[in-house]
Coordinates of C-alpha atoms and ligand atoms in Angstrom, one line a residue:
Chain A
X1 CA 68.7 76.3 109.0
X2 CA 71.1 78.0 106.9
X3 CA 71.9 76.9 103.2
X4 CA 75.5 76.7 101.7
X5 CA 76.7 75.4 98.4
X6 CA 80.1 73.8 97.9
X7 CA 82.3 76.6 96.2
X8 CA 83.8 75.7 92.7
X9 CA 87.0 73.6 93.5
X10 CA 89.0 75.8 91.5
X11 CA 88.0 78.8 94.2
X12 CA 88.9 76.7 97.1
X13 CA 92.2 75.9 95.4
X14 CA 93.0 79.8 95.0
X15 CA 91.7 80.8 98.5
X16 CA 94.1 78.0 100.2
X17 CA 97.5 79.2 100.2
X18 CA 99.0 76.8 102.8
X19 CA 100.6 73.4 102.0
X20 CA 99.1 71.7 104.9
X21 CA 95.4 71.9 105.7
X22 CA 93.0 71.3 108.6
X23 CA 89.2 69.9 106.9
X24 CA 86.9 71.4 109.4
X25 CA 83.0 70.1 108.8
X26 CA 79.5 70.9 110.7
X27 CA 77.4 68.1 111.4
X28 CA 74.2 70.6 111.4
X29 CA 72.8 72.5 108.6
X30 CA 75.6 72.2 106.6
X31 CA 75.5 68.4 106.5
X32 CA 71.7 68.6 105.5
X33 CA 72.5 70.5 102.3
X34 CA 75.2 68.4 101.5
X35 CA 78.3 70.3 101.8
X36 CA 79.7 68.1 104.7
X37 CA 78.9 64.8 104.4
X38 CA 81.3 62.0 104.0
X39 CA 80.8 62.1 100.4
X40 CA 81.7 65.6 99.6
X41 CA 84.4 65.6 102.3
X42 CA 86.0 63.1 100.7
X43 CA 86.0 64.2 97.0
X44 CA 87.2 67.8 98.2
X45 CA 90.0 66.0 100.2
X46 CA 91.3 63.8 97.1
X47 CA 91.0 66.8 94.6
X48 CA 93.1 68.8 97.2
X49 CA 95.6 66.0 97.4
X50 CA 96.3 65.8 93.6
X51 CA 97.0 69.7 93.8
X52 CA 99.9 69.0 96.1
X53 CA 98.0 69.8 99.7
X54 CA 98.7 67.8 102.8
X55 CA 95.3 67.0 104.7
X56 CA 97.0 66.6 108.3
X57 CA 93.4 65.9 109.9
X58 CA 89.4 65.6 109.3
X59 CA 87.9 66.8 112.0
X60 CA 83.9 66.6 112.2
X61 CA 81.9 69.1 115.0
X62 CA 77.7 68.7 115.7
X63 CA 77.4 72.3 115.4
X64 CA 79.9 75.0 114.4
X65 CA 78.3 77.9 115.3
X66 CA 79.1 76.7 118.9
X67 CA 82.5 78.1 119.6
X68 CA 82.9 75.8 122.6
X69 CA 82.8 73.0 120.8
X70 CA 85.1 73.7 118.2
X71 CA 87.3 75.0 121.1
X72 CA 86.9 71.7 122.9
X73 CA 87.8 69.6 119.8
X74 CA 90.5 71.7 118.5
X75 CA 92.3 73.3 121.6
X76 CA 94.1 69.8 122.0
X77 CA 96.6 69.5 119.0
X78 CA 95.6 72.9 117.1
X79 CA 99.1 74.1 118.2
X80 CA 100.9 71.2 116.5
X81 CA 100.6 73.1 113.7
X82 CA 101.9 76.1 112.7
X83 CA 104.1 76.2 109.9
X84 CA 102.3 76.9 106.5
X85 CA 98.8 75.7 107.6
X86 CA 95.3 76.7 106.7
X87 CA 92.1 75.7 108.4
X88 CA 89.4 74.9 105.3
X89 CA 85.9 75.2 107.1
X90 CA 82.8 72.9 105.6
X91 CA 80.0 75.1 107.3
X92 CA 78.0 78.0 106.6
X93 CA 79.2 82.0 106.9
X94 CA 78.0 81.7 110.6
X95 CA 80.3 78.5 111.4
X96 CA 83.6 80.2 109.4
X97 CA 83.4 83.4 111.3
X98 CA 82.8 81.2 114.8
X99 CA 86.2 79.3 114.2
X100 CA 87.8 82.6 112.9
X101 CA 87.0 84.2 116.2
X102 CA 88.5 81.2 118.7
X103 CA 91.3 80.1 116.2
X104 CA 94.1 82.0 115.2
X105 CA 95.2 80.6 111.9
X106 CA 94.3 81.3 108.5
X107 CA 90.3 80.2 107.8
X108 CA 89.1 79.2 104.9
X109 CA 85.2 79.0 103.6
X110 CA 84.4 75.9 101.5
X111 CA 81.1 77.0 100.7
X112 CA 78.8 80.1 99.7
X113 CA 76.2 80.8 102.1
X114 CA 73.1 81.4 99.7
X115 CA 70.4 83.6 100.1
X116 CA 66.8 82.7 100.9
X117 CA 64.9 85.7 100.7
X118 CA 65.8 86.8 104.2
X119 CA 65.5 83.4 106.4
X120 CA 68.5 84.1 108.7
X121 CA 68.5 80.8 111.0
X122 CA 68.7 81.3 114.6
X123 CA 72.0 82.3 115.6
X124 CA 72.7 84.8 119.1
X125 CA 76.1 85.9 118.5
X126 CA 77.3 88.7 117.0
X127 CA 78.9 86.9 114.3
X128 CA 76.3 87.7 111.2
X129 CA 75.9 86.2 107.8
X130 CA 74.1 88.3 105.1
X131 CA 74.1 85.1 102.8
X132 CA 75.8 86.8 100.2
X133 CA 76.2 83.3 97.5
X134 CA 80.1 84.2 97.2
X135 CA 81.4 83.6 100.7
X136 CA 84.3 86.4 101.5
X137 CA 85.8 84.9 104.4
X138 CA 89.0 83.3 103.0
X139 CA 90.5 87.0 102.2
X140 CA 89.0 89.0 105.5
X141 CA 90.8 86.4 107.9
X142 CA 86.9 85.2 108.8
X143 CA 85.5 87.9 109.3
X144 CA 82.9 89.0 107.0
X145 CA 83.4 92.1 105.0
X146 CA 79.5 92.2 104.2
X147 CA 77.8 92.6 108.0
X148 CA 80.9 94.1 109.5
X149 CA 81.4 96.9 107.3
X150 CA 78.9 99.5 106.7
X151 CA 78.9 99.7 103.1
X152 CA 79.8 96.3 102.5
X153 CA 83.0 97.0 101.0
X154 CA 85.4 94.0 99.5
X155 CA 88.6 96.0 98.7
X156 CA 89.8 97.5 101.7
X157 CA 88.4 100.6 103.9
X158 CA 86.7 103.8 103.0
X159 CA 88.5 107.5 104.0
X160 CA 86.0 107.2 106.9
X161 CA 87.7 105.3 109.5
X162 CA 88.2 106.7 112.7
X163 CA 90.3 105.4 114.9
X164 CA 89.0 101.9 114.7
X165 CA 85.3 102.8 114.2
X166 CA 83.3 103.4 111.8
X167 CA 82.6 106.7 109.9
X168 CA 78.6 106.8 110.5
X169 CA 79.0 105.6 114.5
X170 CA 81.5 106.3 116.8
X171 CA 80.8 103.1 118.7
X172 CA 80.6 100.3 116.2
X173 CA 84.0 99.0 115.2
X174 CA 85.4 99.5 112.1
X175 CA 85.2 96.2 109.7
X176 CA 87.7 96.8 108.0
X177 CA 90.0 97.9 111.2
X178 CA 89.1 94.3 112.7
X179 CA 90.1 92.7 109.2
X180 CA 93.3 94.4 109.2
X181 CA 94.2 93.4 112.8
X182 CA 93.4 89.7 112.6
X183 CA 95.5 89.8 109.1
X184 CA 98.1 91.1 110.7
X185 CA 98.2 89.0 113.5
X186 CA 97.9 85.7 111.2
X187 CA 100.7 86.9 109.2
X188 CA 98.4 87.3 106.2
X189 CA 98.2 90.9 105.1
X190 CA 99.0 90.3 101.9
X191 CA 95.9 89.2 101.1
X192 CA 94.5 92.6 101.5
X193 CA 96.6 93.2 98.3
X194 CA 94.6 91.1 96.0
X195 CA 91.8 93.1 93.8
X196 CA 88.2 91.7 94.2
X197 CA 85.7 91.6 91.6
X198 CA 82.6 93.6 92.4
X199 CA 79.9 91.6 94.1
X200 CA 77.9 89.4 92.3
X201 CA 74.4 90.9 93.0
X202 CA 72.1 88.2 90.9
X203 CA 73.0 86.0 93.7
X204 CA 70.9 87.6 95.9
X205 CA 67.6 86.4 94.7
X206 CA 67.0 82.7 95.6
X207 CA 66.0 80.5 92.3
X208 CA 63.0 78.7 92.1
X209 CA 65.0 75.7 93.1
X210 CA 66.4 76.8 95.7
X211 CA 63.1 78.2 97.1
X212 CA 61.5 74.9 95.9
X213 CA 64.6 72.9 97.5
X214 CA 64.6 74.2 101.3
X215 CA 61.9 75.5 103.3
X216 CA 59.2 76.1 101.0
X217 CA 58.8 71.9 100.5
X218 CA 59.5 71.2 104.1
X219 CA 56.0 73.1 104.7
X220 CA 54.1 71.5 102.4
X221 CA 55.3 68.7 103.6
X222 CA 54.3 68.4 107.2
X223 CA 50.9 67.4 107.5
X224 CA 48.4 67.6 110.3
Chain B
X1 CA 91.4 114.7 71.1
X2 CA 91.9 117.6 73.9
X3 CA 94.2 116.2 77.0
X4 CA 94.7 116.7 80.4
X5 CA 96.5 119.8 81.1
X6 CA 96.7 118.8 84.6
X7 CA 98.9 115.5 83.4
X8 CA 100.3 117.4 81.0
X9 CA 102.3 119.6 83.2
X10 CA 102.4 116.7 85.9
X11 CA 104.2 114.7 82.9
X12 CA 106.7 117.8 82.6
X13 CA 107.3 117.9 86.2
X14 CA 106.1 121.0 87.2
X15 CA 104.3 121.5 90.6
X16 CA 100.8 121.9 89.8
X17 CA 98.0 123.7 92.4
X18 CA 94.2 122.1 92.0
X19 CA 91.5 123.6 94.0
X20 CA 87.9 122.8 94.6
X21 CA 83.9 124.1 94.6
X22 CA 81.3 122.3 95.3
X23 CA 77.9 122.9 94.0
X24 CA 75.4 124.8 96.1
X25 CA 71.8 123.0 96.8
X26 CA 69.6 124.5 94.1
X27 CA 70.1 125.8 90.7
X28 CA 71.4 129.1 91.9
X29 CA 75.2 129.3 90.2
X30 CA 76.4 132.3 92.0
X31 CA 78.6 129.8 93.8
X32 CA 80.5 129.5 90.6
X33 CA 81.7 133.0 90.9
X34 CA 83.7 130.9 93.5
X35 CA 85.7 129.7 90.7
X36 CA 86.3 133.3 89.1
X37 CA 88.3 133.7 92.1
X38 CA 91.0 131.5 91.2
X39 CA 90.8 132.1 87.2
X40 CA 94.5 131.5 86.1
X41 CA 96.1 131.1 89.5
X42 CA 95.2 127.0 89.7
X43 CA 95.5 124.2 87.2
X44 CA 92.9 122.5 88.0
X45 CA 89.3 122.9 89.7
X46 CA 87.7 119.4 91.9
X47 CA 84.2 119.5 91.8
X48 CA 82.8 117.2 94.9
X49 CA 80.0 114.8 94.3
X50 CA 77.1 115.8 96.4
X51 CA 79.8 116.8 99.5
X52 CA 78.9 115.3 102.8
X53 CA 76.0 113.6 101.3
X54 CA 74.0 116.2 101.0
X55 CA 71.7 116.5 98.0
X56 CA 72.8 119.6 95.6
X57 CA 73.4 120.4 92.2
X58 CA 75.8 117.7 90.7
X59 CA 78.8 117.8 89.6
X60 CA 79.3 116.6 86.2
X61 CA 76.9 119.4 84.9
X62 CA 79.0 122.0 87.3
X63 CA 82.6 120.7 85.8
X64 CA 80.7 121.3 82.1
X65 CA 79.9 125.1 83.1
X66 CA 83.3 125.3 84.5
X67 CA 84.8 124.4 80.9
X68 CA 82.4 126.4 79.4
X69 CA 83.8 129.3 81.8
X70 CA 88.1 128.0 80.8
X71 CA 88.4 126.3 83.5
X72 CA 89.9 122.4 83.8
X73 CA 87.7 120.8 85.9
X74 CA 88.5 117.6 88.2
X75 CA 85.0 115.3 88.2
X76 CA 84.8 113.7 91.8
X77 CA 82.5 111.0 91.2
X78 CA 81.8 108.6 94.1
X79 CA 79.7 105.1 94.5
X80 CA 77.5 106.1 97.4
X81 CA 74.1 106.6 95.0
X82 CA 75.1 105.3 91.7
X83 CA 75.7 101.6 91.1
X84 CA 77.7 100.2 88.5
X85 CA 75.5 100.9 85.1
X86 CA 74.6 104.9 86.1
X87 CA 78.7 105.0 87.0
X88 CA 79.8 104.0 83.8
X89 CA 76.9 105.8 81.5
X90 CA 78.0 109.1 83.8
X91 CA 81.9 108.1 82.6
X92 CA 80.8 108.2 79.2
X93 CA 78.7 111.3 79.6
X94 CA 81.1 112.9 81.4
X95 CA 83.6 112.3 78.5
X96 CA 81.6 113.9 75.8
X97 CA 81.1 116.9 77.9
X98 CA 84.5 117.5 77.7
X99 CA 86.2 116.3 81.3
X100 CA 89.7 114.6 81.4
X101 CA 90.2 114.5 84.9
X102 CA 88.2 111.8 87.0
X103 CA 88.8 111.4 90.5
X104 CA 87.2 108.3 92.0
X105 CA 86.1 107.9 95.5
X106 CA 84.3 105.4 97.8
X107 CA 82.0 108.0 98.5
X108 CA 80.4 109.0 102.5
X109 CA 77.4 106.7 103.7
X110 CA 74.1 108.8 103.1
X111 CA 73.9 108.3 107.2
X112 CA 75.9 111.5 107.1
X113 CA 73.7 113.6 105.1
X114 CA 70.7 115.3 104.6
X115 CA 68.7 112.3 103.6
X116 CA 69.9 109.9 106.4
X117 CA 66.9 107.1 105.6
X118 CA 68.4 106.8 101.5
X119 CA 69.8 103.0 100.1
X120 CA 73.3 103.6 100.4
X121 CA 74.5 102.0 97.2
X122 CA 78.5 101.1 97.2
X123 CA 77.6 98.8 94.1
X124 CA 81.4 99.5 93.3
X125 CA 83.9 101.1 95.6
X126 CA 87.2 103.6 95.0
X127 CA 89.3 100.6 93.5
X128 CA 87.1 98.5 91.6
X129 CA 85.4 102.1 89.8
X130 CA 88.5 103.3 89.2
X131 CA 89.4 99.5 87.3
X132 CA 85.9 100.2 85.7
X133 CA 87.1 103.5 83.8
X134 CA 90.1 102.0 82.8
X135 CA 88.0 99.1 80.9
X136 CA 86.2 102.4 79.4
X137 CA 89.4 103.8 78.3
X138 CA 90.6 100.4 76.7
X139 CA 87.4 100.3 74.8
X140 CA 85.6 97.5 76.9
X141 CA 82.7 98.1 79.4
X142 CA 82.7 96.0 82.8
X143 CA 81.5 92.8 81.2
X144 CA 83.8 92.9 78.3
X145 CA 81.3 94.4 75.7
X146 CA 83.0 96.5 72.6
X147 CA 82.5 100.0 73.2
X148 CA 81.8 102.8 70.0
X149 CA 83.7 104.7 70.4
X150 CA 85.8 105.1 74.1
X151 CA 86.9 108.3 76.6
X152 CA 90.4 109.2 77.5
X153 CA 90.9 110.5 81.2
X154 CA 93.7 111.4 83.4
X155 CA 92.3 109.2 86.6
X156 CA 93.0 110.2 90.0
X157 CA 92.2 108.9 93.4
X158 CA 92.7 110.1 97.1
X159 CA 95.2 109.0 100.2
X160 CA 95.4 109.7 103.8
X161 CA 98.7 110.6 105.0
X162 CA 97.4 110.7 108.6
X163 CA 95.7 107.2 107.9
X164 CA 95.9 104.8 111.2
X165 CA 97.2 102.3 110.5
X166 CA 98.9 103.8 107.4
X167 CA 100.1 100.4 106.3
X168 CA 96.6 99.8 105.3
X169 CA 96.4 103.0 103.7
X170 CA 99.1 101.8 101.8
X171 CA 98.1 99.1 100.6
X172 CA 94.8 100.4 99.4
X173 CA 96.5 103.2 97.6
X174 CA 98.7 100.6 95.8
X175 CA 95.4 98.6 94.7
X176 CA 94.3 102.2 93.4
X177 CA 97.2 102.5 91.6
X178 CA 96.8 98.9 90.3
X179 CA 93.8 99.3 89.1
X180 CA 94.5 102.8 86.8
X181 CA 94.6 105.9 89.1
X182 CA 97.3 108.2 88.0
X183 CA 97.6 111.0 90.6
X184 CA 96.6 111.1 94.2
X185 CA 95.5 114.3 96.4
X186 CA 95.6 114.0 100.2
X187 CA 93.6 114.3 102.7
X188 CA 94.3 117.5 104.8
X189 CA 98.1 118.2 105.5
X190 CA 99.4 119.7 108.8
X191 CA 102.4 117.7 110.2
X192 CA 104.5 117.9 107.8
X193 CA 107.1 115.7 108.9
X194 CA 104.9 112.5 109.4
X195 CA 103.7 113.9 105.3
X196 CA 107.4 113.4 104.6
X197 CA 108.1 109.9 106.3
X198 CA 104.6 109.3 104.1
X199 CA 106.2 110.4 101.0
X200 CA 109.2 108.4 101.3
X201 CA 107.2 105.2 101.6
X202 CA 105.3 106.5 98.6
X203 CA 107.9 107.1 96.7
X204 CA 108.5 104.1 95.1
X205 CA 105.0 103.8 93.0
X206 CA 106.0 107.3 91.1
X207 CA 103.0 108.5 91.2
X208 CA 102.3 112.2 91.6
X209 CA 100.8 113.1 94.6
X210 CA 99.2 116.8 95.7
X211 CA 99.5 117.3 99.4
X212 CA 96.1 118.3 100.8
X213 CA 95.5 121.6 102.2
X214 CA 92.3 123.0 104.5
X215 CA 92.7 127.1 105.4
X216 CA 91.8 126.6 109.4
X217 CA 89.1 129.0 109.7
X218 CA 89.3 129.4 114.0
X219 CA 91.4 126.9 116.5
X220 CA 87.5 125.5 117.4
X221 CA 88.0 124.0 114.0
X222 CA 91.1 122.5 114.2
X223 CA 90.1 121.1 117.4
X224 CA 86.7 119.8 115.7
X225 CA 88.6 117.9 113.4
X226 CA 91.0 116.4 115.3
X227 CA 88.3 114.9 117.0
X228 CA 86.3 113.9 114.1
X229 CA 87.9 113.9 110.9
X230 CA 89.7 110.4 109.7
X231 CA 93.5 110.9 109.8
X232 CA 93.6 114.5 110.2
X233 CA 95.9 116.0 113.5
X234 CA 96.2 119.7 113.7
X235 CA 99.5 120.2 115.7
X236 CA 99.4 122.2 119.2
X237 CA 101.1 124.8 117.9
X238 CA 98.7 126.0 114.9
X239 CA 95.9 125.5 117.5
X240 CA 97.6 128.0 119.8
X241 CA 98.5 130.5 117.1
X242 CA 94.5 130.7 115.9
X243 CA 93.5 130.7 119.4
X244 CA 96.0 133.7 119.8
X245 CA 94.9 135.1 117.0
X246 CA 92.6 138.1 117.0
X247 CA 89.5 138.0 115.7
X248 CA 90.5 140.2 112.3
X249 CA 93.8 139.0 112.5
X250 CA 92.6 135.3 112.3
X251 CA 92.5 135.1 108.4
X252 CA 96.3 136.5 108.1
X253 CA 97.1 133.5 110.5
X254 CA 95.8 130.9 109.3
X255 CA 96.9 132.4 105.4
X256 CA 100.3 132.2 107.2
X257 CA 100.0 128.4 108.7
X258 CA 98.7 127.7 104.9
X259 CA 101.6 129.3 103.4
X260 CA 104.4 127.4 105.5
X261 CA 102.5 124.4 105.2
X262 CA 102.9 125.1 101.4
X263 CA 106.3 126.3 101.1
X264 CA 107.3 122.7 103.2
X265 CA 105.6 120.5 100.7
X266 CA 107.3 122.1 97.5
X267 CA 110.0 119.8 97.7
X268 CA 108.3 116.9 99.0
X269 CA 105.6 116.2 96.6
X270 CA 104.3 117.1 92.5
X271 CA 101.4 119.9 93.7
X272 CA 99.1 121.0 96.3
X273 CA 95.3 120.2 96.5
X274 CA 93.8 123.6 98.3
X275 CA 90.6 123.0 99.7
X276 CA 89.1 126.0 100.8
X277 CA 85.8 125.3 101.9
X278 CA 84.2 128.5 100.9
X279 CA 87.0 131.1 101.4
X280 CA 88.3 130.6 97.7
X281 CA 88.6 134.5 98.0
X282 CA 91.8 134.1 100.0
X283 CA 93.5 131.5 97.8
X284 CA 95.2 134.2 95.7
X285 CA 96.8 135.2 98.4
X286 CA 97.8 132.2 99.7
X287 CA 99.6 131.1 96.4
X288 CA 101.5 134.4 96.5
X289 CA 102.4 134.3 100.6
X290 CA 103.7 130.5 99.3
X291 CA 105.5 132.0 96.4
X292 CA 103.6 130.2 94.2
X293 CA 102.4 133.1 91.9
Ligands
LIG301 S1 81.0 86.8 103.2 FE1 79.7 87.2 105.0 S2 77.6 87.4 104.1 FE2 78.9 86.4 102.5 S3 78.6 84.2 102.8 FE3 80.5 84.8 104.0 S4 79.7 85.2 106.0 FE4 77.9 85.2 104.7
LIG302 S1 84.5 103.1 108.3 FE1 85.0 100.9 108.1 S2 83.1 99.8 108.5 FE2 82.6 101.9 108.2 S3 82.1 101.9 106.0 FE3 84.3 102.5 106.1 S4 85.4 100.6 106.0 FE4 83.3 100.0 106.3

């Protein structure tokens, strides 16, 4: 299981630049902490509509981290849209990145993946979420800045950059390189241009709530 | 308050030459003798911030002696082993030592040094540190709190002509300028028309820039960083000539390749950044085969 938190409205707002959006939401985890229910789904969806968006579907999926299920729901109509459309995911870091990588539109993260102290879930691809409580996605075209680049950078690439890979290993791939490309090819490189605030690092320890809230209780609370 | 006299005579438009030591591992300082080399022939004298990531002397107590010794020293300061409180304290310090000139950098990963296993930090990177000492300037720390009293530097950052893709480049060297630098030096010149089509995209942010320049020291060199430096292409032809080259004849070369790299960025950019990697002896007489003194 991997936790996420609804991000502020007022972030979702900023991150979504299209008109017309696509409201993406995971039936697994993500529904368990309450980021994708009905509920929140539909509060999200009216706040958006009073802003002047245009919600052209819901779509729900059992587990976004499967890419072949969000290809099998999507690949039907996905193409129907093109003009000024965003795709705003409802799942954790893990599920952004997984539509990112089989859709090519602009991706959106609704939510912050929060740290637990380490407890990483249990996903094989290559897609990895550091659960860094301020969810990067939205500006890196779904791919996230804070696994795929060596020093975790959030404006832009270092000097080190070699064509396409990174400065400390000739055979991993640059982050930032893979940023830039999928930017480029969704026609939304001027995101690159926008400054981000250093990282927020006291979000990487987990509050007593939150350690209290998810696994910690579920222990306690199976009995023999 | 003593200024910059680097963005002093930047300001007036005069083409400026700004060099650069780096601090041997120890506290032996005959490496600053380095520096006597180039007394009153450069404007300005980088100091690099642990180079390479190798552990060594620093460099905001080397750019102190260098003002000590009359020289205007450049502070390279990166964010590879310093996160955002020690950056801005060594801002302030560096301030009351008497530096002006700040250039800030991303910094290597430790991978590449001598202390491969360290925490690389990257609390901050080149943009966001370079916001950060702009705050200083205005009186405000990150977070907003009043400062007693505030710095004053001339704030620089670096570019890379060679950069693929360059648009990217670009666009990180705008944010830089967004957020406060005021000059930029290059990485490594030596195609000099693909550094012109890079100035005329430049152009527009008027911003003085000091074309980068490495003495090749053989053609195994030139070759070796082809291969391995980030956006750096050594054409065939200066390859050829160093390969040519005979042994005691190979300095005069590549003092030559320097020179016409030089003379071919006077018109194209405000100054040239010489690094010369331990043969600072020869930079006199590269500034006078480039007509420069
Ligand atoms: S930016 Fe990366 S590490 Fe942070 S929450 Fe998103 S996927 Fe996870
Ligand atoms: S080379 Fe790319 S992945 Fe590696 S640290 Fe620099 S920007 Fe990040």
């Amino acid at each position: 299981m991997i936790y996420s938190e609804l991000k502020i409205f007022e972030e979702i707002l900023k991150i979504t630049k299209e008109e017309n959006l696509l409201l993406l939401a995971c039936n697994g985890c993500a529904e368990v902490c309450k980021v994708s229910d009905d509920k929140s789904i539909s509060e999200i969806e009216e706040k958006l509509k009073t802003n002047g968006k245009k919600i052209k579907r819901i779509i729900k999926i059992d587990f976004m981290c499967n890419k072949n299920l969000i290809v099998r729901k999507l690949s039907r109509f996905i193409n129907d849209f093109s003009d000024n459309f965003g795709i705003l995911v409802f799942s954790c870091g893990i599920g952004v990145q997984c539509v990112s990588n089989v859709i090519e539109k602009p991706i959106y993260p609704a939510t912050n993946t929060i740290y637990l102290g380490g407890f990483q879930g249990l996903w094989p691809g290559e897609e990895r979420c550091a659960e860094c409580g301020m969810c990067y996605l939205g500006i890196t075209g779904g791919i996230c800045p804070i696994t795929f680049c060596t020093k975790q950078l959030i404006n832009g690439p270092c000097g080190g950059t070699n064509n396409g890979k990174c400065e400390i290993d000739s055979e991993k791939d640059c982050g930032w390189a893979l940023i830039y490309e999928k930017l480029k090819r969704i026609e939304k490189l001027e995101i690159l241009k926008e400054y981000q605030e250093p990282r927020n690092y006291k979000l990487c320890e987990p509050t007593g709530k939150i350690r209290k809230k998810i696994f910690y209780d579920v222990d306690k609370n199976e009995e023999l | 308050m003593e200024i910059s006299k680097l963005q002093k005579k930047l300001n007036e438009g005069k083409f400026v030459i700004t060099s650069e030591i780096g601090p041997g591992k120890g506290t032996n300082l005959e490496f600053l003798k380095e520096a006597d080399e180039l007394k009153d022939k450069v404007d300005a004298i980088n100091v690099t911030d642990l180079q390479s990531s190798v552990m060594r002397l620093g460099s905001l107590a080397t750019c102190h002696l260098l003002i000590e010794r009359g020289f205007e020293p450049i502070f390279q300061i990166t964010c590879r082993d310093r996160n955002r409180l020690a950056l801005q304290s060594d801002l302030l310090s560096a301030y009351v030592l008497g530096i002006r000139n700040v250039l800030c950098l991303t910094g290597d990963h430790p991978i590449l040094g001598d202390h491969p296993e360290s925490k690389p930090v990257f609390d901050l990177d080149s943009v966001s540190l370079l916001k950060v000492a702009s705050m200083l300037m205005e009186g405000k720390d990150m977070k907003g709190n009043q400062l007693d009293g505030s710095p004053h530097f001339f704030l620089g950052a670096v570019v890379s002509p060679g950069y693929e893709p360059l648009e990217l480049q670009i666009i990180k060297m705008e944010k830089k300028i967004e957020a406060g630098a005021k000059f930029f030096q290059t990485q490594a010149v030596y195609d000099l028309k693909k550094f012109e089509e890079f100035m005329k995209k430049v152009e527009k942010y008027k911003v003085p820039i000091l074309g980068g320049i490495v003495l090749l020291k053989s053609a195994g060199m030139a070759k070796y960083m082809n291969e391995n430096v980030a956006g750096v292409s050594v054409p065939d032809r200066y390859i050829e000539m160093m390969a040519k080259a005979k042994k005691e004849d190979r300095v005069k070369v590549s003092l030559q390749i320097g020179a016409e790299l030089i003379k071919g960025m006077k018109g194209m950019c405000q100054g040239v950044h010489i690094m010369p990697l331990g043969w600072d002896k020869y930079v006199p007489e590269l500034l006078s085969l480039s007509n420069l003194i």
